[in-house]
Coordinates of C-alpha atoms and ligand atoms in Angstrom, one line a residue:
X498 CA -27.5 85.9 -182.9
X499 CA -27.7 82.6 -181.0
X500 CA -28.2 82.5 -177.3
X501 CA -25.4 80.0 -176.5
X502 CA -22.7 81.4 -174.2
X503 CA -19.4 82.5 -175.6
X504 CA -16.7 79.8 -175.7
X505 CA -13.8 82.1 -175.8
X506 CA -12.6 85.6 -175.0
X507 CA -9.9 87.5 -176.9
X508 CA -8.7 91.1 -176.9
X509 CA -9.4 91.4 -180.6
X510 CA -11.1 89.6 -183.5
X511 CA -9.6 90.2 -186.9
X512 CA -11.7 89.3 -189.9
X513 CA -9.6 88.1 -192.9
X514 CA -6.1 86.9 -193.4
X515 CA -4.9 88.7 -196.5
X516 CA -2.3 91.4 -196.4
X517 CA -4.3 93.4 -193.9
X518 CA -5.3 90.6 -191.5
X519 CA -1.8 89.1 -191.4
X520 CA -0.1 92.3 -190.5
X521 CA -2.8 93.3 -188.1
X522 CA -2.5 90.1 -186.2
X523 CA 1.2 90.4 -186.0
X524 CA 1.0 93.9 -184.6
X525 CA -1.6 92.9 -182.0
X526 CA 0.3 89.9 -180.9
X527 CA 3.9 91.0 -181.1
X528 CA 3.8 94.7 -180.5
X529 CA 0.8 95.1 -178.3
X530 CA 1.0 91.7 -176.5
X531 CA -2.7 91.1 -177.0
X532 CA -4.7 88.0 -177.7
X533 CA -6.3 87.9 -181.1
X534 CA -8.3 85.5 -183.2
X535 CA -8.2 85.8 -187.0
X536 CA -11.1 84.2 -188.9
X537 CA -10.5 83.5 -192.6
X538 CA -13.1 82.1 -195.0
X539 CA -10.4 80.5 -197.3
X540 CA -8.4 77.4 -196.3
X541 CA -5.2 79.4 -196.6
X542 CA -3.9 82.9 -196.2
X543 CA -3.9 85.4 -199.1
X544 CA -7.3 87.0 -199.3
X545 CA -7.8 88.4 -202.9
X546 CA -4.8 86.4 -204.0
X547 CA -6.1 83.2 -202.5
X548 CA -9.3 83.5 -204.5
X549 CA -8.3 85.1 -207.8
X550 CA -6.6 82.3 -209.6
X551 CA -8.0 83.0 -213.0
X552 CA -5.6 82.8 -216.0
X553 CA -3.4 85.9 -216.3
X554 CA -4.2 87.1 -212.8
X555 CA -1.5 89.4 -211.5
X556 CA -1.2 92.7 -209.8
X557 CA -1.0 96.0 -211.6
X558 CA 1.4 97.5 -209.0
X559 CA 5.0 96.8 -209.8
X560 CA 6.3 93.9 -207.7
X561 CA 9.1 95.8 -205.8
X562 CA 6.4 98.0 -204.2
X563 CA 3.6 95.5 -203.9
X564 CA 4.8 94.1 -200.6
X565 CA 5.2 94.9 -196.9
X566 CA 7.8 97.5 -195.9
X567 CA 7.6 97.0 -192.1
X568 CA 10.5 94.6 -192.0
X569 CA 13.8 95.5 -193.7
X570 CA 15.0 91.9 -193.6
X571 CA 11.8 90.7 -195.3
X572 CA 12.3 93.3 -198.0
X573 CA 15.8 92.3 -198.6
X574 CA 15.3 88.5 -198.6
X575 CA 12.3 88.3 -200.9
X576 CA 12.9 88.6 -204.7
X577 CA 10.1 88.9 -207.2
X578 CA 10.7 87.2 -210.5
X579 CA 8.4 89.4 -212.7
X580 CA 8.1 93.2 -213.2
X581 CA 4.6 92.7 -212.0
X582 CA 3.8 90.0 -209.4
X583 CA 1.7 87.1 -210.7
X584 CA -1.0 85.7 -208.5
X585 CA 0.9 82.4 -207.6
X586 CA 3.9 84.4 -206.6
X587 CA 1.9 86.9 -204.4
X588 CA 0.3 83.9 -202.7
X589 CA 3.7 82.4 -202.1
X590 CA 4.9 85.7 -200.7
X591 CA 1.9 85.9 -198.3
X592 CA 2.5 82.3 -197.2
X593 CA 6.1 83.1 -196.7
X594 CA 5.1 86.0 -194.5
X595 CA 2.7 83.8 -192.5
X596 CA 5.4 81.3 -191.9
X597 CA 8.3 83.7 -191.3
X598 CA 6.4 85.4 -188.5
X599 CA 4.6 82.3 -187.3
X600 CA 1.1 83.8 -187.9
X601 CA -0.9 80.6 -188.8
X602 CA -1.5 79.6 -185.2
X603 CA -3.7 82.7 -184.7
X604 CA -5.9 82.0 -187.8
X605 CA -8.9 79.8 -188.0
X606 CA -9.4 78.9 -191.7
X607 CA -12.6 77.9 -193.5
X608 CA -14.5 80.2 -191.2
X609 CA -16.7 83.2 -192.1
X610 CA -17.8 85.7 -189.6
X611 CA -21.6 85.9 -189.8
X612 CA -22.4 88.3 -187.0
X613 CA -20.7 90.8 -184.6
X614 CA -22.8 92.5 -182.0
X615 CA -21.6 95.2 -179.5
X616 CA -22.9 95.1 -176.0
X617 CA -23.1 98.6 -174.4
X618 CA -23.0 97.3 -170.9
X619 CA -19.9 95.3 -171.0
X620 CA -18.2 97.3 -173.8
X621 CA -17.6 94.0 -175.6
X622 CA -18.3 92.5 -179.0
X623 CA -19.7 89.1 -179.5
X624 CA -18.7 87.5 -182.7
X625 CA -20.2 84.5 -184.4
X626 CA -19.0 82.4 -187.3
X627 CA -20.6 79.9 -189.7
X628 CA -18.6 77.2 -187.9
X629 CA -20.5 77.8 -184.7
X630 CA -17.8 79.8 -183.0
X631 CA -19.0 82.4 -180.5
X632 CA -16.3 84.6 -179.1
X633 CA -16.2 87.9 -177.1
X634 CA -13.7 90.5 -177.8
X635 CA -12.9 94.1 -176.9
X636 CA -12.1 95.1 -180.5
X637 CA -13.3 93.9 -183.9
X638 CA -11.0 94.8 -186.8
X639 CA -12.2 94.2 -190.3
X640 CA -9.5 93.1 -192.8
X641 CA -12.0 91.9 -195.3
X642 CA -10.6 93.4 -198.5
X643 CA -12.4 96.0 -200.7
X644 CA -13.1 93.7 -203.6
X645 CA -14.1 90.4 -202.0
X646 CA -17.8 89.8 -202.7
X647 CA -18.2 88.7 -206.3
X648 CA -21.3 89.6 -208.4
X649 CA -22.8 87.4 -211.0
X650 CA -25.4 89.2 -213.0
X651 CA -29.0 88.0 -212.6
X652 CA -29.4 86.7 -216.2
X653 CA -32.3 84.3 -216.6
X654 CA -31.4 80.7 -217.3
X655 CA -28.0 80.2 -215.7
X656 CA -29.3 77.2 -213.8
X657 CA -30.1 75.5 -217.1
X658 CA -26.6 75.9 -218.6
X659 CA -25.1 72.5 -219.1
X660 CA -21.5 73.6 -219.5
X661 CA -19.1 74.9 -216.8
X662 CA -19.2 78.4 -215.5
X663 CA -16.9 80.3 -213.1
X664 CA -16.5 83.8 -211.6
X665 CA -12.9 85.1 -211.8
X666 CA -12.9 85.8 -208.1
X667 CA -13.8 82.2 -207.1
X668 CA -11.6 80.3 -209.5
X669 CA -11.2 76.6 -209.1
X670 CA -7.9 75.7 -207.5
X671 CA -7.3 72.9 -210.0
X672 CA -7.7 75.4 -212.9
X673 CA -10.1 75.2 -215.8
X674 CA -9.3 73.2 -218.9
X675 CA -10.0 75.4 -222.0
X676 CA -8.3 73.3 -224.7
X677 CA -10.8 72.5 -227.4
X678 CA -13.6 74.5 -225.7
X679 CA -15.8 77.3 -226.9
X680 CA -15.6 80.0 -224.2
X681 CA -17.6 83.1 -223.3
X682 CA -16.1 85.8 -221.2
X683 CA -18.6 88.4 -219.9
X684 CA -16.9 91.6 -218.7
X685 CA -14.0 93.7 -219.7
X686 CA -12.7 95.2 -216.4
X687 CA -9.3 94.3 -214.9
X688 CA -10.1 90.6 -214.6
X689 CA -11.5 90.4 -218.1
X690 CA -8.7 92.3 -219.7
X691 CA -6.1 90.1 -217.9
X692 CA -7.8 86.8 -218.6
X693 CA -9.1 87.3 -222.2
X694 CA -5.7 87.1 -223.9
X695 CA -4.7 83.9 -222.0
X696 CA -8.1 82.2 -222.5
X697 CA -7.9 83.1 -226.2
X698 CA -4.6 81.3 -226.5
X699 CA -5.8 78.2 -224.6
X700 CA -9.3 77.8 -226.1
X701 CA -10.7 76.7 -229.4
X702 CA -12.9 79.8 -229.6
X703 CA -13.5 82.8 -227.4
X704 CA -16.5 85.2 -227.5
X705 CA -16.1 88.3 -225.4
X706 CA -19.3 90.0 -224.3
X707 CA -18.5 93.7 -223.7
X708 CA -20.8 96.2 -222.1
X709 CA -18.4 99.1 -221.8
X710 CA -15.3 99.5 -224.0
X711 CA -12.2 100.2 -221.9
X712 CA -9.1 102.3 -222.0
X713 CA -6.2 100.0 -221.1
X714 CA -2.5 100.6 -221.1
X715 CA 0.1 97.9 -221.8
X716 CA 1.9 96.6 -218.8
X717 CA 5.1 96.0 -220.7
X718 CA 5.4 93.0 -218.4
X719 CA 8.6 90.9 -218.3
X720 CA 11.1 89.5 -215.9
X721 CA 12.5 91.7 -213.2
X722 CA 15.6 93.6 -214.4
X723 CA 18.3 92.4 -212.0
X724 CA 20.3 95.6 -212.1
X725 CA 17.2 97.5 -211.2
X726 CA 16.3 95.1 -208.4
X727 CA 19.8 95.5 -206.9
X728 CA 19.4 99.3 -207.0
X729 CA 16.0 99.0 -205.3
X730 CA 17.3 96.8 -202.6
X731 CA 20.2 99.2 -201.9
X732 CA 17.6 102.1 -201.5
X733 CA 14.5 100.3 -200.2
X734 CA 13.8 102.5 -197.2
X735 CA 14.0 105.6 -199.3
X736 CA 11.8 104.1 -202.1
X737 CA 9.1 103.0 -199.7
X738 CA 9.2 106.4 -198.0
X739 CA 8.6 108.0 -201.4
X740 CA 5.7 105.6 -202.0
X741 CA 4.1 106.5 -198.6
X742 CA 4.3 110.2 -199.2
X743 CA 3.0 110.1 -202.8
X744 CA -0.6 110.5 -203.9
X745 CA -1.2 107.0 -205.0
X746 CA 1.3 104.9 -203.0
X747 CA 3.9 104.5 -205.8
X748 CA 7.5 105.8 -205.7
X749 CA 7.0 107.6 -209.0
X750 CA 7.8 111.2 -209.7
X751 CA 4.5 113.0 -210.2
X752 CA 4.2 115.4 -213.1
X753 CA 3.5 119.0 -212.3
X754 CA 2.8 120.0 -215.9
X755 CA -0.6 120.5 -217.3
X756 CA -1.5 118.6 -220.5
X757 CA -2.8 121.8 -221.9
X758 CA 0.3 123.9 -221.5
X759 CA 2.5 121.8 -223.8
X760 CA 2.5 121.6 -227.6
X761 CA 0.6 118.7 -229.3
X762 CA 3.9 117.3 -230.5
X763 CA 5.5 117.3 -227.1
X764 CA 2.4 115.8 -225.5
X765 CA 2.3 112.9 -228.1
X766 CA 5.9 112.3 -227.4
X767 CA 5.3 112.1 -223.7
X768 CA 2.3 109.8 -224.1
X769 CA 4.3 107.5 -226.5
X770 CA 7.2 107.3 -224.0
X771 CA 4.9 106.4 -221.2
X772 CA 2.9 103.9 -223.3
X773 CA 6.2 102.2 -223.9
X774 CA 7.2 102.4 -220.2
X775 CA 3.8 100.8 -219.4
X776 CA 1.5 100.4 -216.5
X777 CA 0.5 103.2 -214.1
X778 CA 3.3 105.4 -215.3
X779 CA 1.0 106.5 -218.1
X780 CA -1.6 107.8 -215.7
X781 CA 0.6 108.9 -212.9
X782 CA 3.6 110.2 -214.7
X783 CA 2.1 112.1 -217.7
X784 CA 0.3 115.3 -216.7
X785 CA -1.0 116.7 -213.4
X786 CA -4.5 117.5 -214.6
X787 CA -5.6 114.3 -216.4
X788 CA -7.7 113.2 -213.5
X789 CA -9.1 116.7 -212.9
X790 CA -9.7 118.5 -216.1
X791 CA -11.8 117.1 -218.9
X792 CA -9.9 118.8 -221.7
X793 CA -6.6 117.6 -220.3
X794 CA -8.1 114.1 -220.0
X795 CA -9.4 114.2 -223.6
X796 CA -5.9 114.4 -224.9
X797 CA -5.0 111.1 -223.1
X798 CA -8.3 109.5 -224.0
X799 CA -7.8 110.3 -227.6
X800 CA -4.2 109.1 -227.6
X801 CA -5.4 105.7 -226.4
X802 CA -8.3 105.5 -228.9
X803 CA -5.6 106.2 -231.6
X804 CA -3.6 103.2 -230.2
X805 CA -6.7 101.0 -230.4
X806 CA -7.3 101.9 -234.0
X807 CA -3.6 101.2 -234.8
X808 CA -3.5 97.8 -233.0
X809 CA -6.8 96.3 -234.0
X810 CA -6.8 95.2 -237.7
X811 CA -10.5 95.0 -238.3
X812 CA -11.9 98.6 -238.3
X813 CA -15.4 97.4 -237.3
X814 CA -14.0 95.6 -234.2
X815 CA -11.7 98.5 -233.4
X816 CA -14.7 100.8 -233.5
X817 CA -16.6 98.6 -231.0
X818 CA -13.6 98.7 -228.7
X819 CA -13.3 102.5 -228.6
X820 CA -14.2 103.9 -225.2
X821 CA -16.2 107.1 -225.8
X822 CA -18.8 107.3 -223.0
X823 CA -16.4 108.0 -220.1
X824 CA -13.0 109.7 -219.7
X825 CA -9.8 107.8 -219.3
X826 CA -9.2 106.6 -215.7
X827 CA -12.7 107.6 -214.5
X828 CA -13.2 103.9 -214.1
X829 CA -10.3 101.9 -212.6
X830 CA -7.4 102.3 -215.0
X831 CA -6.6 99.0 -216.7
X832 CA -3.3 97.5 -217.4
X833 CA -3.0 94.6 -220.0
X834 CA -0.8 92.3 -221.9
X835 CA -1.9 91.9 -225.6
X836 CA -5.5 92.8 -224.8
X837 CA -6.3 94.7 -228.0
X838 CA -4.0 92.4 -230.1
X839 CA -6.2 89.5 -229.0
X840 CA -9.0 90.8 -231.2
X841 CA -6.7 90.1 -234.3
X842 CA -6.9 86.4 -233.6
X843 CA -9.1 84.2 -235.8
X844 CA -10.6 82.4 -232.8
X845 CA -11.8 85.6 -231.0
X846 CA -15.1 87.5 -231.5
X847 CA -16.4 90.6 -229.8
X848 CA -20.1 91.0 -229.0
X849 CA -21.5 94.4 -228.0
X850 CA -23.9 93.9 -225.2
X851 CA -24.4 97.5 -224.5
X852 CA -26.8 97.7 -227.4
X853 CA -27.9 94.0 -227.4
X854 CA -27.8 92.8 -223.8
X855 CA -27.6 89.1 -222.9
X856 CA -31.3 88.1 -222.5
X857 CA -30.9 84.6 -221.5
X858 CA -28.5 81.8 -220.7
X859 CA -29.7 78.6 -222.3
X860 CA -28.6 75.0 -221.8
X861 CA -26.0 75.5 -224.6
X862 CA -25.0 79.1 -224.4
X863 CA -26.1 82.7 -224.4
X864 CA -28.8 84.6 -226.4
X865 CA -28.6 88.3 -226.9
X866 CA -31.5 90.7 -227.4
X867 CA -31.0 90.8 -231.2
X868 CA -31.8 87.1 -231.2
X869 CA -28.2 85.9 -231.8
X870 CA -27.3 82.6 -230.1
X871 CA -23.8 81.8 -229.0
X872 CA -23.1 78.2 -228.2
X873 CA -20.3 77.7 -225.6
X874 CA -18.9 75.1 -223.3
X875 CA -17.6 77.5 -220.6
X876 CA -18.8 80.8 -219.3
X877 CA -16.4 83.1 -217.4
X878 CA -18.0 85.8 -215.4
X879 CA -15.5 88.6 -215.2
X880 CA -18.4 90.7 -213.9
X881 CA -16.8 92.2 -210.8
X882 CA -17.7 92.8 -207.2
X883 CA -20.1 94.4 -204.8
X884 CA -17.1 96.4 -203.8
X885 CA -16.2 98.2 -200.6
X886 CA -19.4 97.5 -198.8
X887 CA -20.6 94.1 -200.0
X888 CA -18.6 92.0 -197.6
X889 CA -19.4 94.3 -194.6
X890 CA -23.1 94.1 -195.3
X891 CA -23.2 90.3 -195.7
X892 CA -22.4 90.2 -192.0
X893 CA -24.9 91.1 -189.3
X894 CA -22.9 93.9 -187.7
X895 CA -24.7 95.7 -184.8
X896 CA -23.1 98.5 -182.8
X897 CA -24.3 100.6 -179.9
X898 CA -27.9 100.2 -178.9
X899 CA -28.4 97.6 -181.6
X900 CA -27.7 100.0 -184.4
X901 CA -27.3 98.0 -187.6
X902 CA -24.5 98.7 -190.1
X903 CA -26.9 97.8 -192.9
X904 CA -29.3 100.6 -191.8
X905 CA -26.5 103.1 -191.2
X906 CA -25.1 102.5 -194.7
X907 CA -28.5 102.1 -196.5
X908 CA -27.8 105.3 -198.5
X909 CA -24.1 104.5 -198.9
X910 CA -21.2 103.9 -196.5
X911 CA -20.5 106.5 -193.8
X912 CA -17.2 106.4 -191.9
X913 CA -14.8 108.6 -190.1
X914 CA -11.5 108.3 -192.2
X915 CA -12.6 104.9 -193.5
X916 CA -11.3 103.6 -190.2
X917 CA -14.3 103.8 -187.9
X918 CA -18.0 104.4 -188.0
X919 CA -20.1 106.3 -185.4
X920 CA -22.1 104.1 -183.1
X921 CA -19.9 101.1 -183.8
X922 CA -17.5 101.4 -180.9
X923 CA -14.2 99.6 -180.8
X924 CA -14.6 98.5 -184.4
X925 CA -11.8 99.5 -186.8
X926 CA -11.8 99.0 -190.6
X927 CA -8.6 98.4 -192.5
X928 CA -9.0 100.3 -195.8
X929 CA -12.7 100.9 -195.3
X930 CA -14.8 103.1 -197.5
X931 CA -13.8 106.7 -197.1
X932 CA -10.1 105.9 -197.2
X933 CA -7.8 106.0 -200.2
X934 CA -7.8 102.2 -200.4
X935 CA -8.6 101.1 -203.9
X936 CA -7.2 104.3 -205.4
X937 CA -3.8 103.4 -204.1
X938 CA -1.2 100.8 -204.0
X939 CA -2.9 98.6 -201.5
X940 CA -0.1 97.4 -199.3
X941 CA 1.0 101.0 -198.6
X942 CA -2.5 101.9 -197.5
X943 CA -2.9 98.7 -195.5
X944 CA 0.3 99.3 -193.6
X945 CA -0.7 102.8 -192.8
X946 CA -4.0 101.7 -191.4
X947 CA -2.7 98.8 -189.4
X948 CA 0.0 101.0 -187.9
X949 CA -2.5 103.8 -187.1
X950 CA -4.9 101.4 -185.5
X951 CA -2.2 99.8 -183.4
X952 CA -0.9 103.1 -182.2
X953 CA -4.5 104.1 -181.3
X954 CA -5.1 100.9 -179.4
X955 CA -1.8 101.5 -177.5
X956 CA -3.0 105.0 -176.7
X957 CA -6.3 103.8 -175.5
X958 CA -4.6 101.3 -173.2
X959 CA -2.3 104.0 -171.8
X960 CA -5.2 106.3 -171.2
X961 CA -7.4 103.6 -169.6
X962 CA -10.0 103.9 -172.3
X963 CA -12.3 100.9 -172.7
X964 CA -14.8 102.2 -175.3
X965 CA -13.9 104.4 -178.2
X966 CA -16.4 105.6 -180.8
X967 CA -16.2 108.0 -183.8
X968 CA -18.2 111.2 -183.2
X969 CA -21.2 111.7 -185.5
X970 CA -20.1 115.2 -186.4
X971 CA -16.5 114.1 -187.3
X972 CA -17.9 111.4 -189.5
X973 CA -20.4 113.7 -191.2
X974 CA -17.6 116.2 -191.9
X975 CA -15.4 113.5 -193.3
X976 CA -18.1 112.1 -195.5
X977 CA -18.7 115.6 -196.8
X978 CA -15.0 116.0 -197.5
X979 CA -14.8 112.7 -199.3
X980 CA -17.7 113.8 -201.6
X981 CA -16.4 117.2 -202.1
X982 CA -13.0 115.9 -203.3
X983 CA -14.7 113.3 -205.5
X984 CA -16.8 116.0 -207.2
X985 CA -13.6 117.7 -208.4
X986 CA -12.4 114.6 -210.3
X987 CA -13.2 112.6 -213.4
X988 CA -14.4 109.8 -211.3
X989 CA -17.9 111.2 -211.2
X990 CA -18.2 110.9 -215.0
X991 CA -18.3 107.1 -215.3
X992 CA -20.6 104.3 -214.1
X993 CA -18.0 102.5 -212.1
X994 CA -17.9 100.2 -209.1
X995 CA -16.3 103.1 -207.2
X996 CA -19.8 104.6 -207.3
X997 CA -21.6 101.3 -206.8
X998 CA -23.0 101.7 -210.3
X999 CA -22.3 98.1 -211.2
X1000 CA -24.8 96.7 -208.6
X1001 CA -28.4 97.2 -209.4
X1002 CA -30.1 99.2 -206.6
X1003 CA -26.8 100.1 -204.9
X1004 CA -26.7 103.8 -203.8
X1005 CA -24.7 105.9 -206.1
X1006 CA -22.0 107.2 -203.7
X1007 CA -18.3 107.6 -204.4
X1008 CA -16.8 105.3 -201.9
X1009 CA -13.0 105.7 -201.7
X1010 CA -11.1 108.9 -200.7
X1011 CA -9.6 110.6 -203.8
X1012 CA -7.6 113.2 -201.9
X1013 CA -4.4 111.2 -202.1
X1014 CA -2.5 108.8 -199.8
X1015 CA -0.1 111.6 -198.8
X1016 CA -2.8 114.1 -197.8
X1017 CA -4.8 111.4 -196.0
X1018 CA -1.8 110.1 -194.1
X1019 CA -1.0 113.6 -192.9
X1020 CA -4.6 114.1 -191.7
X1021 CA -4.5 110.8 -189.8
X1022 CA -1.2 111.7 -188.2
X1023 CA -2.6 115.1 -187.2
X1024 CA -5.6 113.6 -185.6
X1025 CA -3.4 111.2 -183.7
X1026 CA -1.1 114.0 -182.6
X1027 CA -4.1 116.1 -181.4
X1028 CA -5.1 113.1 -179.1
X1029 CA -7.4 111.4 -181.6
X1030 CA -9.8 114.2 -182.3
X1031 CA -13.2 113.1 -183.6
X1032 CA -13.4 110.2 -181.2
X1033 CA -15.3 109.9 -177.9
X1034 CA -13.5 107.8 -175.3
X1035 CA -14.9 106.4 -172.1
X1036 CA -14.4 103.7 -169.5
X1037 CA -16.6 100.8 -169.8
X1038 CA -19.7 100.6 -167.7
X1039 CA -18.7 97.2 -166.4
X1040 CA -15.1 95.9 -165.9
X1041 CA -13.7 94.4 -169.0
X1042 CA -13.2 90.6 -169.0
X1043 CA -9.5 90.9 -169.5
X1044 CA -6.7 93.5 -169.6
Ligands
NAP1946 P1 -15.0 95.3 -212.9 O1 -13.9 96.2 -213.0 O2 -16.2 95.7 -212.1 O3 -15.5 94.8 -214.3 C1 -16.6 94.1 -214.5 C2 -16.9 93.9 -216.0 O4 -18.1 93.2 -216.1 C3 -17.2 95.3 -216.6 O5 -16.8 95.2 -217.9 C4 -18.7 95.4 -216.5 O6 -19.3 96.2 -217.5 C5 -19.1 94.0 -216.8 N1 -20.4 93.7 -216.2 C6 -20.8 93.8 -214.9 N2 -22.1 93.4 -214.8 C7 -22.5 93.1 -216.0 C8 -23.8 92.7 -216.5 N3 -24.8 92.6 -215.7 N4 -23.9 92.5 -217.8 C9 -22.8 92.6 -218.6 N5 -21.6 93.0 -218.2 C10 -21.4 93.3 -216.9 O7 -14.6 93.9 -212.2 P2 -13.1 93.2 -212.3 O8 -12.6 93.2 -213.6 O9 -13.2 91.9 -211.6 O10 -12.2 94.2 -211.4 C11 -12.7 94.7 -210.2 C12 -11.5 95.5 -209.5 O11 -10.7 94.5 -208.9 C13 -10.6 96.2 -210.5 O12 -11.2 97.5 -210.8 C14 -9.4 96.3 -209.7 O13 -9.4 97.3 -208.7 C15 -9.3 95.0 -209.0 N6 -8.5 94.0 -209.8 C16 -7.2 94.3 -209.9 C17 -6.5 93.5 -210.7 C18 -5.0 93.9 -210.9 O14 -4.4 94.6 -210.1 N7 -4.5 93.5 -212.0 C19 -7.0 92.5 -211.4 C20 -8.4 92.2 -211.2 C21 -9.1 93.0 -210.4 P3 -19.4 97.8 -217.2 O15 -18.1 98.4 -217.3 O16 -20.4 98.2 -218.3 O17 -20.0 97.9 -215.8

C-alpha cells in the first residue's frame, strides 16, 4: 500500500456496481444516511451483465423473478419481454434502476480496488484503487459477484495465434463478426451451451471442443405470456415471498415425492412434462431426492441421456455428448435453446478433448494430442471462472494485525455465513463463499444479504459499536456446517467450479452453502434476533473520523 495520505473519508466503500452494489449503495445512502463510495471496474453499471455480452447470453432464472423486489413500484413498472431475460435487457433494467434511484453519483467507474487494509488503532479501512484513489472508511462491503474473474486455460501458443480470440466474460462491446469465419468454442458450461447454437448459425463453420459432456434442459424460451405477466403483477408480493422462503429462491412448488417411490411410467411422464415446461422446473419440480440420492438422480440422468440420443442424428456424435462421469445437476444445471440440435448442422463438429486435449494453439488454430489440426479464424474461450474467491484474492485485503485474506483462504474460503470473515473487522461480503449465492436465484440472495447487512450496521450504530468481527469459533462451526451439508449432496461427485476443480491448484473445497435459501435466511434472522451472535463488538481504540 502506498504511503500517500488518504484523500477522502466515507462511512463505507462498496466494491462493485452490479445488482449487489447498486442496492447496497442505495440502502447505505437512503436508509442509513451514510456516505458511501462505490468503485466499479466497468464503465457502466451491471456487473456480470455488463461484461457477459456473448451471443445468446441470458439468465436461466425466469425474468419475472430475476429482479429486485424491494420496491413495489419498480416491480410494477418494469416489464420483461422474454420468458428469460436476455443480457441486453438485464443491463437496461440495471441502468433503469441506477437512474430511477439516482445511484450513479455515488459510483466511480473504470476503477478497480487493488487493496484494502484495516487499521486496528483507528478501526478504519484504507482502500486503494488502480486509479490512484486512497480513501478511508469504517466499512468495506464487497459486491464483487461470484463469477467475475475469467479463466483462460494455459495452453501453449496462444500468443502466436493470428486470429481473434475472446473470453465469454469479457466480450467486446461492439460484438464479434462471425460471418464467413471458422470458429472454435472451447468449453461447454452455461456460457458455451448458450453461445454455441448462436455462433453455429452465424459462422461458416464451428468446432466445439468439449472436455466434459453436459446434461442440459431446454429453456423453452419465448416471449413473455402477457396473461401470465398480468397475474404475476397482481400477486407480486406473494410471489416474491414464496421465492424468498423456497430452497433455491424461485416461487416454484417443490416436490415432496421421491423419484424411487413412483412407477417407471409415472416418472417418465413427469420428466417429459417438465422437459416441455423447461428450465429449472425440471430440476426443482420433479422429485425431492434428485440432488440427494444417487439412485433417484440416475433416473433423471438416464432420461436426459435418452433425450440426447433422440435429438442428435449421428449416433457417434450423440455418444460423445452423453454425460456419464457425473450425476445430473452435480455441476451447475444447464439450460439451453437448441444446444443438442446444433450438432445436427452440417457446419458443426464436436471434438472430444477429454481423451485428446488441446496441446497447442498455433498461428492458425488448435492442435490436439492425437495430432489433429483445426484451422480457425476465431477462438471463443467459454472456459469459465476462478469463481467465488478469485476476485477477492486479486485484491490485497488485510484485516486485523495485518492478516491477509490470501493466507486465511489458502486452503479454501472460510467465512461466517458467507457474510464476514474472522479477523477482517467491519468487512461484509454480499453473497460470499459459504452463503447460498450461486445455488440460488441471485437477486433473492443479494437482497437478503444487503438487507441483513444494513440492519446489522443500524444495530451497530444504535449500540455504539465501532468495530465488529466474526468470532473464530462461529466461523469454524459455520464452515463445518457448510461442508457437512455439501457431503450429503450430489455436488461432491463432479469436478465443478463449485469445488474449485476447474482451476489448477485451487483447493478442492465446496464453496457455496447447499442447505437452502429458506434455511439460511432463518438462521441469519435468528442470529440477528439473538443480538448478532457469533460476532465480537467493541468500541474503537481511537475516535472514529466521522459519525
Ligand atoms: P463453466 O461452467 O466453468 O464451464 C467452463 C467450460 O470450459 C467447461 O465445459 C469446462 O470443462 C471447460 N474448460 C475449462 N477449462 C478448460 C481447459 N483447460 N481445457 C478444456 N476445457 C476447459 O463456465 P461458464 O460456462 O462460463 O459458466 C460459469 C457459471 O456462470 C455457470 O455455471 C453459471 O453459474 C454462470 N452462468 C450463468 C448463465 C445463465 O444464467 N444463463 C450463463 C453463463 C454463466 P469441464 O466441465 O471439464 O471443467
